[in-house]
Tab-separated table of C-alpha atoms and ligand atoms in Angstrom:
chain	number	residue	atom	x	y	z
B	17	MET	CA	0.000	0.000	0.000
B	18	TYR	CA	1.035	3.605	-0.268
B	19	ALA	CA	1.261	4.288	3.467
B	20	GLN	CA	3.575	1.761	5.100
B	21	MET	CA	4.382	1.324	8.778
B	22	VAL	CA	2.612	4.473	9.894
B	23	LYS	CA	3.222	4.867	13.614
B	24	SER	CA	0.232	5.913	15.654
B	25	GLU	CA	0.585	8.421	18.476
B	26	ALA	CA	-0.361	7.702	22.065
B	27	SER	CA	-3.418	9.599	23.263
B	28	THR	CA	-3.053	12.028	26.134
B	29	ASP	CA	-6.521	13.572	25.892
B	30	ASP	CA	-9.323	13.607	28.434
B	31	PRO	CA	-10.610	9.985	28.721
B	32	GLU	CA	-14.238	11.107	28.615
B	33	LEU	CA	-13.775	12.981	25.350
B	34	LEU	CA	-11.827	10.037	23.970
B	35	ALA	CA	-14.638	7.639	24.817
B	36	ALA	CA	-17.225	9.892	23.166
B	37	PHE	CA	-15.018	10.171	20.101
B	38	GLN	CA	-14.553	6.397	19.903
B	39	ALA	CA	-18.320	5.948	20.218
B	40	ARG	CA	-18.860	8.188	17.193
B	41	ILE	CA	-16.414	6.124	15.166
B	42	ASP	CA	-17.951	2.853	16.324
B	43	ALA	CA	-21.349	4.190	15.235
B	44	GLY	CA	-19.912	4.719	11.750
B	45	GLU	CA	-20.036	8.519	11.937
B	46	LYS	CA	-17.587	10.530	9.849
B	47	ILE	CA	-15.250	12.891	11.641
B	48	GLU	CA	-14.981	16.287	9.954
B	49	PRO	CA	-11.990	18.641	10.154
B	50	LYS	CA	-13.341	21.245	12.572
B	51	GLU	CA	-14.803	18.729	15.001
B	52	TRP	CA	-13.025	17.662	18.151
B	53	MET	CA	-10.557	14.836	17.640
B	54	PRO	CA	-7.739	13.423	19.744
B	55	GLU	CA	-4.415	15.068	18.981
B	56	ALA	CA	-3.009	11.598	18.345
B	57	TYR	CA	-5.690	10.855	15.721
B	58	ARG	CA	-4.880	14.127	13.970
B	59	LYS	CA	-1.124	13.548	13.978
B	60	THR	CA	-1.348	9.936	12.861
B	61	LEU	CA	-3.658	10.914	10.010
B	62	ILE	CA	-1.351	13.706	8.835
B	63	ARG	CA	1.462	11.164	8.717
B	64	GLN	CA	-0.629	8.561	6.909
B	65	ILE	CA	-2.368	10.828	4.389
B	66	GLY	CA	0.865	12.763	3.811
B	67	GLN	CA	2.773	9.574	3.085
B	68	HIS	CA	0.016	8.423	0.798
B	69	ALA	CA	0.070	11.756	-1.081
B	70	HIS	CA	3.854	11.685	-1.427
B	71	SER	CA	3.617	8.166	-2.865
B	72	GLU	CA	1.200	9.316	-5.557
B	73	ILE	CA	3.550	12.143	-6.504
B	74	VAL	CA	6.819	10.179	-6.426
B	75	GLY	CA	4.985	7.304	-8.113
B	76	GLN	CA	4.781	9.389	-11.277
B	77	LEU	CA	8.530	9.123	-11.754
B	78	PRO	CA	9.009	5.450	-12.666
B	79	GLU	CA	6.149	5.635	-15.176
B	80	GLY	CA	6.982	9.108	-16.452
B	81	ASN	CA	10.311	7.563	-17.404
B	82	TRP	CA	8.626	5.801	-20.342
B	83	ILE	CA	6.237	8.454	-21.678
B	84	THR	CA	8.584	9.637	-24.410
B	85	ARG	CA	9.429	6.061	-25.360
B	86	ALA	CA	5.974	4.490	-25.489
B	87	PRO	CA	5.784	2.207	-28.546
B	88	THR	CA	2.582	3.688	-30.022
B	89	LEU	CA	0.757	6.992	-29.861
B	90	GLU	CA	-2.193	5.281	-28.189
B	91	ARG	CA	-0.023	3.755	-25.448
B	92	LYS	CA	1.621	7.114	-24.961
B	93	ALA	CA	-1.727	8.904	-24.554
B	94	ILE	CA	-2.860	6.228	-22.086
B	95	LEU	CA	0.325	6.474	-20.031
B	96	LEU	CA	0.147	10.268	-19.978
B	97	ALA	CA	-3.456	10.120	-18.748
B	98	LYS	CA	-2.522	7.578	-16.107
B	99	VAL	CA	0.410	9.596	-14.799
B	100	GLN	CA	-1.734	12.736	-14.786
B	101	ASP	CA	-4.294	10.877	-12.665
B	102	GLU	CA	-1.556	10.083	-10.142
B	103	ALA	CA	-0.745	13.784	-9.881
B	104	GLY	CA	-4.449	14.355	-9.237
B	105	HIS	CA	-4.461	11.673	-6.532
B	106	GLY	CA	-1.554	13.386	-4.828
B	107	LEU	CA	-3.447	16.672	-4.894
B	108	TYR	CA	-6.704	15.225	-3.500
B	109	LEU	CA	-4.733	13.707	-0.640
B	110	TYR	CA	-2.636	16.778	0.134
B	111	CYS	CA	-5.874	18.762	0.399
B	112	ALA	CA	-7.311	16.165	2.773
B	113	ALA	CA	-4.172	16.395	4.934
B	114	GLU	CA	-4.324	20.192	4.917
B	115	THR	CA	-7.776	20.146	6.523
B	116	LEU	CA	-5.963	18.774	9.591
B	117	GLY	CA	-3.968	21.964	9.966
B	118	VAL	CA	-0.710	21.205	8.170
B	119	SER	CA	0.312	23.396	5.221
B	120	ARG	CA	1.144	22.129	1.740
B	121	ASP	CA	4.615	23.631	1.883
B	122	ASP	CA	5.215	21.969	5.214
B	123	LEU	CA	4.291	18.579	3.756
B	124	THR	CA	6.496	19.168	0.715
B	125	GLU	CA	9.382	20.222	2.911
B	126	GLN	CA	9.056	17.073	5.002
B	127	LEU	CA	9.177	14.913	1.886
B	128	LEU	CA	12.204	16.757	0.528
B	129	ASN	CA	14.176	16.595	3.769
B	130	GLY	CA	13.363	12.912	4.215
B	131	ARG	CA	11.315	13.239	7.402
B	132	MET	CA	8.245	11.890	5.619
B	133	LYS	CA	8.351	8.729	3.528
B	134	TYR	CA	6.709	7.469	0.383
B	135	SER	CA	5.991	3.859	-0.567
B	136	SER	CA	9.014	1.577	-0.941
B	137	ILE	CA	7.764	0.380	-4.328
B	138	PHE	CA	8.701	3.571	-6.138
B	139	ASN	CA	12.374	3.043	-5.374
B	140	TYR	CA	12.533	0.283	-7.964
B	141	PRO	CA	13.476	1.134	-11.556
B	142	THR	CA	11.342	0.633	-14.672
B	143	LEU	CA	13.916	-0.930	-16.965
B	144	THR	CA	11.803	-2.052	-19.917
B	145	TRP	CA	8.463	-1.190	-21.488
B	146	ALA	CA	6.970	-4.340	-19.941
B	147	ASP	CA	7.654	-2.816	-16.516
B	148	ILE	CA	4.991	-0.220	-17.279
B	149	GLY	CA	2.520	-3.075	-17.660
B	150	ALA	CA	3.730	-4.704	-14.450
B	151	VAL	CA	3.394	-1.432	-12.545
B	152	GLY	CA	-0.207	-0.851	-13.643
B	153	TRP	CA	-1.218	-4.450	-13.084
B	154	LEU	CA	0.626	-5.171	-9.819
B	155	VAL	CA	1.404	-1.836	-8.167
B	156	ASP	CA	-1.928	-0.194	-8.881
B	157	GLY	CA	-3.561	-3.555	-8.196
B	158	ALA	CA	-1.981	-3.659	-4.736
B	159	ALA	CA	-2.885	-0.019	-4.129
B	160	ILE	CA	-6.519	-0.741	-4.990
B	161	MET	CA	-6.623	-3.574	-2.405
B	162	ASN	CA	-5.804	-1.031	0.260
B	163	GLN	CA	-7.735	1.940	-1.074
B	164	VAL	CA	-11.095	0.272	-1.605
B	165	PRO	CA	-11.658	-0.404	2.122
B	166	LEU	CA	-10.268	3.047	3.002
B	167	GLN	CA	-13.254	4.614	1.265
B	168	ARG	CA	-15.024	3.769	4.540
B	169	THR	CA	-12.388	5.380	6.761
B	170	SER	CA	-13.600	7.554	9.633
B	171	PHE	CA	-12.093	10.866	8.528
B	172	GLY	CA	-14.472	12.578	6.089
B	173	PRO	CA	-11.987	14.315	3.755
B	174	TYR	CA	-9.788	11.193	3.545
B	175	SER	CA	-12.770	9.001	2.761
B	176	ARG	CA	-13.978	11.386	0.040
B	177	ALA	CA	-10.489	11.552	-1.508
B	178	MET	CA	-10.380	7.741	-1.522
B	179	ILE	CA	-13.746	7.535	-3.255
B	180	ARG	CA	-12.512	9.815	-6.053
B	181	ILE	CA	-9.254	7.890	-6.322
B	182	CYS	CA	-10.893	4.475	-6.453
B	183	LYS	CA	-13.102	5.614	-9.326
B	184	GLU	CA	-9.954	6.261	-11.340
B	185	GLU	CA	-7.743	3.369	-10.257
B	186	SER	CA	-9.480	0.618	-12.118
B	187	PHE	CA	-8.441	2.185	-15.429
B	188	HIS	CA	-4.839	2.125	-14.152
B	189	GLN	CA	-4.824	-1.549	-13.367
B	190	ARG	CA	-6.657	-2.537	-16.540
B	191	GLN	CA	-4.374	-0.599	-18.856
B	192	GLY	CA	-1.412	-2.287	-17.152
B	193	TYR	CA	-2.898	-5.745	-17.586
B	194	ASP	CA	-3.794	-4.949	-21.173
B	195	LEU	CA	-0.204	-3.939	-21.842
B	196	MET	CA	1.092	-7.140	-20.185
B	197	ARG	CA	-1.325	-9.166	-22.295
B	198	ALA	CA	-0.042	-7.550	-25.482
B	199	MET	CA	3.516	-8.430	-24.447
B	200	ALA	CA	2.686	-11.940	-23.243
B	201	THR	CA	0.922	-12.799	-26.498
B	202	GLY	CA	3.575	-11.127	-28.649
B	203	THR	CA	6.913	-12.458	-29.876
B	204	ALA	CA	8.989	-14.812	-27.708
B	205	GLU	CA	11.220	-11.887	-26.873
B	206	GLN	CA	8.270	-9.755	-25.762
B	207	LYS	CA	6.901	-12.586	-23.654
B	208	ALA	CA	10.302	-12.928	-22.005
B	209	MET	CA	10.230	-9.206	-21.204
B	210	ALA	CA	6.798	-9.598	-19.600
B	211	GLN	CA	8.055	-12.527	-17.499
B	212	ASP	CA	11.150	-10.582	-16.487
B	213	ALA	CA	9.012	-7.607	-15.407
B	214	LEU	CA	6.811	-9.904	-13.318
B	215	ASN	CA	9.904	-11.498	-11.781
B	216	ARG	CA	11.283	-8.152	-10.690
B	217	PHE	CA	8.012	-6.570	-9.488
B	218	TRP	CA	6.386	-9.510	-7.710
B	219	TYR	CA	8.153	-9.296	-4.356
B	220	PRO	CA	8.360	-5.491	-4.230
B	221	ALA	CA	4.578	-5.500	-4.862
B	222	LEU	CA	4.066	-7.911	-1.926
B	223	MET	CA	6.190	-5.587	0.236
B	224	MET	CA	3.815	-2.722	-0.480
B	225	PHE	CA	1.450	-4.082	2.172
B	226	GLY	CA	4.166	-3.833	4.809
B	227	PRO	CA	5.396	-6.533	7.192
B	228	SER	CA	2.915	-8.541	9.215
B	229	ASP	CA	1.199	-6.256	11.709
B	230	LYS	CA	-0.973	-8.755	13.514
B	231	GLU	CA	0.679	-7.834	16.784
B	232	SER	CA	1.442	-4.176	16.157
B	233	ILE	CA	0.069	-1.674	18.676
B	234	HIS	CA	0.053	1.030	16.000
B	235	SER	CA	-2.068	-1.099	13.800
B	236	THR	CA	-4.510	-1.945	16.605
B	237	GLN	CA	-4.977	1.743	17.429
B	238	SER	CA	-5.384	2.699	13.771
B	239	MET	CA	-7.943	-0.036	13.274
B	240	ALA	CA	-9.936	1.163	16.293
B	241	TRP	CA	-9.951	4.622	14.750
B	242	ARG	CA	-10.909	3.177	11.362
B	243	ILE	CA	-8.027	4.771	9.563
B	244	LYS	CA	-6.820	1.266	8.823
B	245	ILE	CA	-9.423	-1.303	7.911
B	246	ASN	CA	-7.553	-4.587	7.300
B	247	THR	CA	-4.316	-6.100	8.522
B	248	ASN	CA	-1.380	-6.127	6.117
B	249	ASP	CA	-1.502	-9.928	5.906
B	250	GLU	CA	-5.182	-9.954	5.001
B	251	LEU	CA	-4.618	-7.541	2.131
B	252	ARG	CA	-1.512	-9.360	0.903
B	253	GLN	CA	-3.389	-12.653	0.827
B	254	LYS	CA	-6.250	-11.072	-1.113
B	255	PHE	CA	-3.798	-9.593	-3.564
B	256	VAL	CA	-2.058	-12.926	-4.178
B	257	ASP	CA	-5.363	-14.743	-4.583
B	258	GLN	CA	-6.517	-12.189	-7.103
B	259	THR	CA	-3.271	-12.015	-9.054
B	260	VAL	CA	-2.295	-15.678	-9.454
B	261	PRO	CA	-5.122	-16.570	-11.885
B	262	GLN	CA	-4.466	-13.346	-13.818
B	263	ALA	CA	-0.838	-14.391	-14.281
B	264	GLN	CA	-1.907	-17.894	-15.289
B	265	TYR	CA	-4.190	-16.434	-17.929
B	266	LEU	CA	-1.224	-14.575	-19.383
B	267	GLY	CA	0.855	-17.763	-19.368
B	268	LEU	CA	3.339	-16.125	-17.003
B	269	THR	CA	4.886	-17.751	-13.945
B	270	ILE	CA	4.827	-16.171	-10.490
B	271	PRO	CA	8.454	-16.333	-9.330
B	272	ASP	CA	7.727	-18.400	-6.233
B	273	GLU	CA	8.464	-22.120	-5.935
B	274	ASN	CA	6.374	-22.341	-2.798
B	275	LEU	CA	3.237	-21.028	-4.408
B	276	VAL	CA	0.601	-23.680	-3.834
B	277	TRP	CA	-3.179	-23.702	-3.511
B	278	ASN	CA	-4.339	-24.315	0.035
B	279	ASP	CA	-7.792	-25.850	-0.024
B	280	GLU	CA	-8.289	-25.444	3.698
B	281	LYS	CA	-7.923	-21.679	3.729
B	282	GLY	CA	-9.292	-21.265	0.220
B	283	GLY	CA	-6.285	-19.264	-0.857
B	284	TRP	CA	-2.712	-19.551	-2.082
B	285	ASP	CA	0.264	-20.248	0.158
B	286	PHE	CA	3.182	-18.143	-0.944
B	287	SER	CA	6.684	-17.048	0.073
B	288	GLU	CA	7.213	-13.898	2.100
B	289	PRO	CA	9.292	-11.225	0.449
B	290	ASP	CA	12.778	-10.535	1.803
B	291	TRP	CA	11.969	-8.116	4.617
B	292	SER	CA	15.582	-7.109	5.106
B	293	GLU	CA	15.482	-5.718	1.569
B	294	PHE	CA	12.309	-3.811	2.474
B	295	TYR	CA	13.946	-2.198	5.506
B	296	GLU	CA	16.997	-1.283	3.445
B	297	VAL	CA	14.770	0.427	0.858
B	298	LEU	CA	12.943	2.324	3.612
B	299	LYS	CA	16.277	3.442	5.014
B	300	GLY	CA	17.116	4.968	1.660
B	301	ASN	CA	19.236	2.179	0.189
B	302	GLY	CA	16.935	0.960	-2.570
B	303	PRO	CA	18.029	1.072	-6.209
B	304	CYS	CA	16.388	4.448	-6.950
B	305	ASN	CA	15.940	6.295	-3.629
B	306	THR	CA	18.584	8.886	-4.471
B	307	ASP	CA	17.246	9.450	-7.996
B	308	ARG	CA	13.682	9.884	-6.790
B	309	MET	CA	14.576	12.390	-4.090
B	310	GLU	CA	16.839	14.308	-6.429
B	311	ALA	CA	14.093	14.488	-9.051
B	312	ARG	CA	11.621	15.868	-6.492
B	313	GLN	CA	14.137	18.347	-5.108
B	314	LYS	CA	15.046	19.531	-8.592
B	315	ALA	CA	11.391	19.957	-9.568
B	316	TRP	CA	10.770	21.988	-6.419
B	317	ARG	CA	13.872	24.173	-6.923
B	318	ASP	CA	13.332	24.666	-10.644
B	319	GLY	CA	9.712	25.645	-10.090
B	320	GLU	CA	10.444	28.229	-7.451
B	321	TRP	CA	10.830	31.262	-9.785
B	322	PHE	CA	7.645	30.231	-11.527
B	323	ARG	CA	5.584	29.861	-8.349
B	324	GLU	CA	6.854	33.194	-7.094
B	325	GLY	CA	6.398	34.902	-10.458
B	326	LEU	CA	2.760	33.877	-10.673
B	327	MET	CA	2.175	35.012	-7.104
B	328	ALA	CA	3.787	38.401	-7.826
B	329	HIS	CA	1.607	38.745	-10.915
B	330	ALA	CA	-1.513	37.885	-8.920
B	331	ARG	CA	-0.673	40.508	-6.267
B	332	LYS	CA	0.008	43.158	-8.902
B	333	SER	CA	-3.212	42.492	-10.800
B	334	ALA	CA	-5.196	42.578	-7.559
B	335	ALA	CA	-3.639	45.936	-6.656
B	336	ARG	CA	-4.385	47.288	-10.129
B	337	ARG	CA	-8.024	46.183	-9.859
B	338	VAL	CA	-8.382	47.919	-6.506
B	339	ALA	CA	-6.817	51.106	-7.953
B	340	ALA	CA	-9.220	51.049	-10.901
B	341	GLU	CA	-12.305	50.771	-8.706
T	23	MET	CA	9.211	28.163	0.717
T	24	SER	CA	7.694	31.527	1.454
T	25	SER	CA	5.054	32.255	-1.152
T	26	GLU	CA	2.659	29.337	-0.901
T	27	TRP	CA	-0.237	29.819	-3.311
T	28	PRO	CA	-3.530	30.437	-1.520
T	29	LEU	CA	-6.124	27.697	-1.128
T	30	TRP	CA	-9.362	27.709	-3.159
T	31	GLU	CA	-12.515	25.661	-2.701
T	32	VAL	CA	-13.853	24.146	-5.902
T	33	PHE	CA	-17.533	23.684	-6.787
T	34	ILE	CA	-18.655	21.835	-9.899
T	35	ARG	CA	-21.980	21.638	-11.663
T	36	GLY	CA	-22.034	18.043	-12.796
T	37	GLN	CA	-24.845	18.354	-15.315
T	38	HIS	CA	-27.126	21.054	-16.597
T	39	GLY	CA	-29.931	21.584	-14.140
T	40	LEU	CA	-28.021	20.510	-11.018
T	41	ASN	CA	-26.527	22.641	-8.255
T	42	HIS	CA	-22.815	23.258	-8.052
T	43	ARG	CA	-21.362	20.847	-5.506
T	44	HIS	CA	-18.222	21.141	-3.425
T	45	VAL	CA	-15.652	18.672	-4.763
T	46	GLY	CA	-12.449	19.653	-2.983
T	47	SER	CA	-9.796	22.314	-2.901
T	48	LEU	CA	-6.544	23.299	-4.576
T	49	HIS	CA	-3.798	25.898	-4.518
T	50	ALA	CA	-3.534	28.593	-7.173
T	51	PRO	CA	-2.064	32.090	-7.388
T	52	ASP	CA	-5.298	33.702	-8.618
T	53	ALA	CA	-8.890	32.976	-9.601
T	54	GLU	CA	-8.192	32.469	-13.281
T	55	LEU	CA	-5.538	29.835	-12.635
T	56	ALA	CA	-7.674	28.276	-9.926
T	57	ILE	CA	-10.308	27.592	-12.611
T	58	ARG	CA	-7.707	26.083	-14.924
T	59	HIS	CA	-6.262	23.917	-12.179
T	60	ALA	CA	-9.770	22.858	-11.166
T	61	ARG	CA	-10.382	21.790	-14.760
T	62	ASP	CA	-7.272	19.582	-14.648
T	63	VAL	CA	-7.682	18.259	-11.123
T	64	TYR	CA	-11.439	17.715	-10.873
T	65	THR	CA	-12.868	17.309	-14.383
T	66	ARG	CA	-10.529	14.980	-16.257
T	67	ARG	CA	-13.464	12.726	-17.148
T	68	ASN	CA	-16.228	15.127	-18.085
T	69	GLU	CA	-17.362	15.526	-14.498
T	70	GLY	CA	-18.600	19.045	-15.020
T	71	VAL	CA	-20.249	21.681	-17.171
T	72	SER	CA	-19.381	24.626	-14.923
T	73	ILE	CA	-16.804	25.435	-12.230
T	74	TRP	CA	-16.871	27.906	-9.333
T	75	VAL	CA	-13.782	28.682	-7.265
T	76	VAL	CA	-13.840	30.596	-3.984
T	77	PRO	CA	-10.854	31.569	-1.827
T	78	SER	CA	-11.048	29.212	1.166
T	79	ALA	CA	-10.332	32.150	3.461
T	80	GLN	CA	-13.598	33.761	2.300
T	81	ILE	CA	-15.770	30.902	3.516
T	82	THR	CA	-17.547	31.376	6.805
T	83	ALA	CA	-18.586	28.080	8.332
T	84	SER	CA	-20.896	27.335	11.218
T	85	SER	CA	-18.946	25.915	14.107
T	86	PRO	CA	-19.496	22.298	15.157
T	87	SER	CA	-20.035	23.402	18.769
T	88	GLU	CA	-23.073	25.400	17.637
T	89	LYS	CA	-24.652	22.342	16.060
T	90	GLY	CA	-27.188	22.091	18.883
T	91	PRO	CA	-28.483	25.685	19.022
T	92	LEU	CA	-28.392	25.995	15.212
T	93	PHE	CA	-30.166	22.864	14.124
T	94	GLU	CA	-32.158	21.606	17.097
T	95	PRO	CA	-34.930	24.224	16.738
T	96	ALA	CA	-35.996	22.452	13.545
T	97	ASN	CA	-36.379	19.120	15.356
T	98	ASP	CA	-39.679	19.802	17.088
T	99	LYS	CA	-41.448	21.389	14.120
T	100	VAL	CA	-42.968	18.270	12.674
T	101	TYR	CA	-45.843	20.343	11.241
T	102	ARG	CA	-43.392	21.561	8.569
T	103	HIS	CA	-43.592	18.161	6.924
T	104	PRO	CA	-46.519	17.078	4.734
T	105	THR	CA	-46.776	13.752	6.572
T	106	PHE	CA	-47.959	15.633	9.691
T	107	TYR	CA	-51.374	16.097	8.093
T	108	ASP	CA	-53.967	13.369	7.674
T	109	ILE	CA	-55.838	13.727	4.427
T	110	PRO	CA	-58.855	11.381	4.147
T	111	ASP	CA	-58.546	8.776	1.384
T	112	GLU	CA	-61.731	10.046	-0.240
T	113	VAL	CA	-60.025	13.353	-0.999
T	114	GLY	CA	-57.591	11.608	-3.265
T	115	HIS	CA	-53.956	12.467	-3.971
T	116	MET	CA	-52.702	15.738	-2.509
O	15	FE2	FE1	-3.042	6.703	-7.551
O	16	FE2	FE1	-2.998	4.499	-9.927
């Protein structure tokens, strides 16, 4: 998912207010920005929504990498539209976070100085055109698993942003699968590229859900607040169960020798990803962490004169209008 | 990071004949660009036929703590609803 290992804060508020707040959540009420909420709920949500927003924004980079090299005009238009959607998702989420009292610039600054994270998945490179298919199919597919239940999250603006996002995500996954299908049914070389993309993205996609959090206190608190709806393991299992038959249809092999149908649980048994790799990527040592951060920092620096210029123009025009009145 | 663009609230009329509805917010230096950004952010799939933007700072909202005094007076005025009145069947539809 796009928000991984979000730590919850401990509550220090008045127990009576806390109980009343919890009762509202348990009754399925939405919490709106100006209403009373525990400080810990507010802080945890800023962290979670902020991380989610950053992931949408940084997530444009691996796909943007292929826009100029898309093999057909149609694929190029599709990829452009998809990447533009991701920018939109980032913006919906930043706005939701801002209703909690954090400014956009503050969020941006925290991404650029590394205090806030984005999903580990975007630190992997997109080496071939087939990777663009794998990203849409697997990465957006994994994101959907997490985002669909979050439409019912307790915080109103977050829930509404999720509803908008989910409406758009299904196009993302389908265009990815469609691209993979074209590759998998193409020449032997193209099919090999599709298999290679699946091989490289399978485990990073499984890592998106984060390590098992069955016993995590953060997770328990977040679930009580309904800002997390399922455990990481539940979502990962659902993702594997959904994806295996899709891969079989393409004639591609999931790179896992231990993948076997388990009749008892009605799902697939599968190998865990290498969690030490996950922690390394989070620490900044993934294949593309430096590139991604540099690209964001450069975009922010290079845009500064433009942001300021437009602001200066807006102030001047406003002054001129006042003078004319 | 000094000159953050101000925040605007965006309202979209989804179809002719409907009210504009709040869809979200965005940052823009002025009203004209706020409309353009709103077009890109909120109507990529024909979601609208008209856009309003309003500086968020210009919105006055009722406060949640006033919810009681503001809205409770309407609770005990059942006679404002048509179902309060019994119309005999013989009179027909009214
Ligand atoms: Fe997205
Ligand atoms: Fe997406």
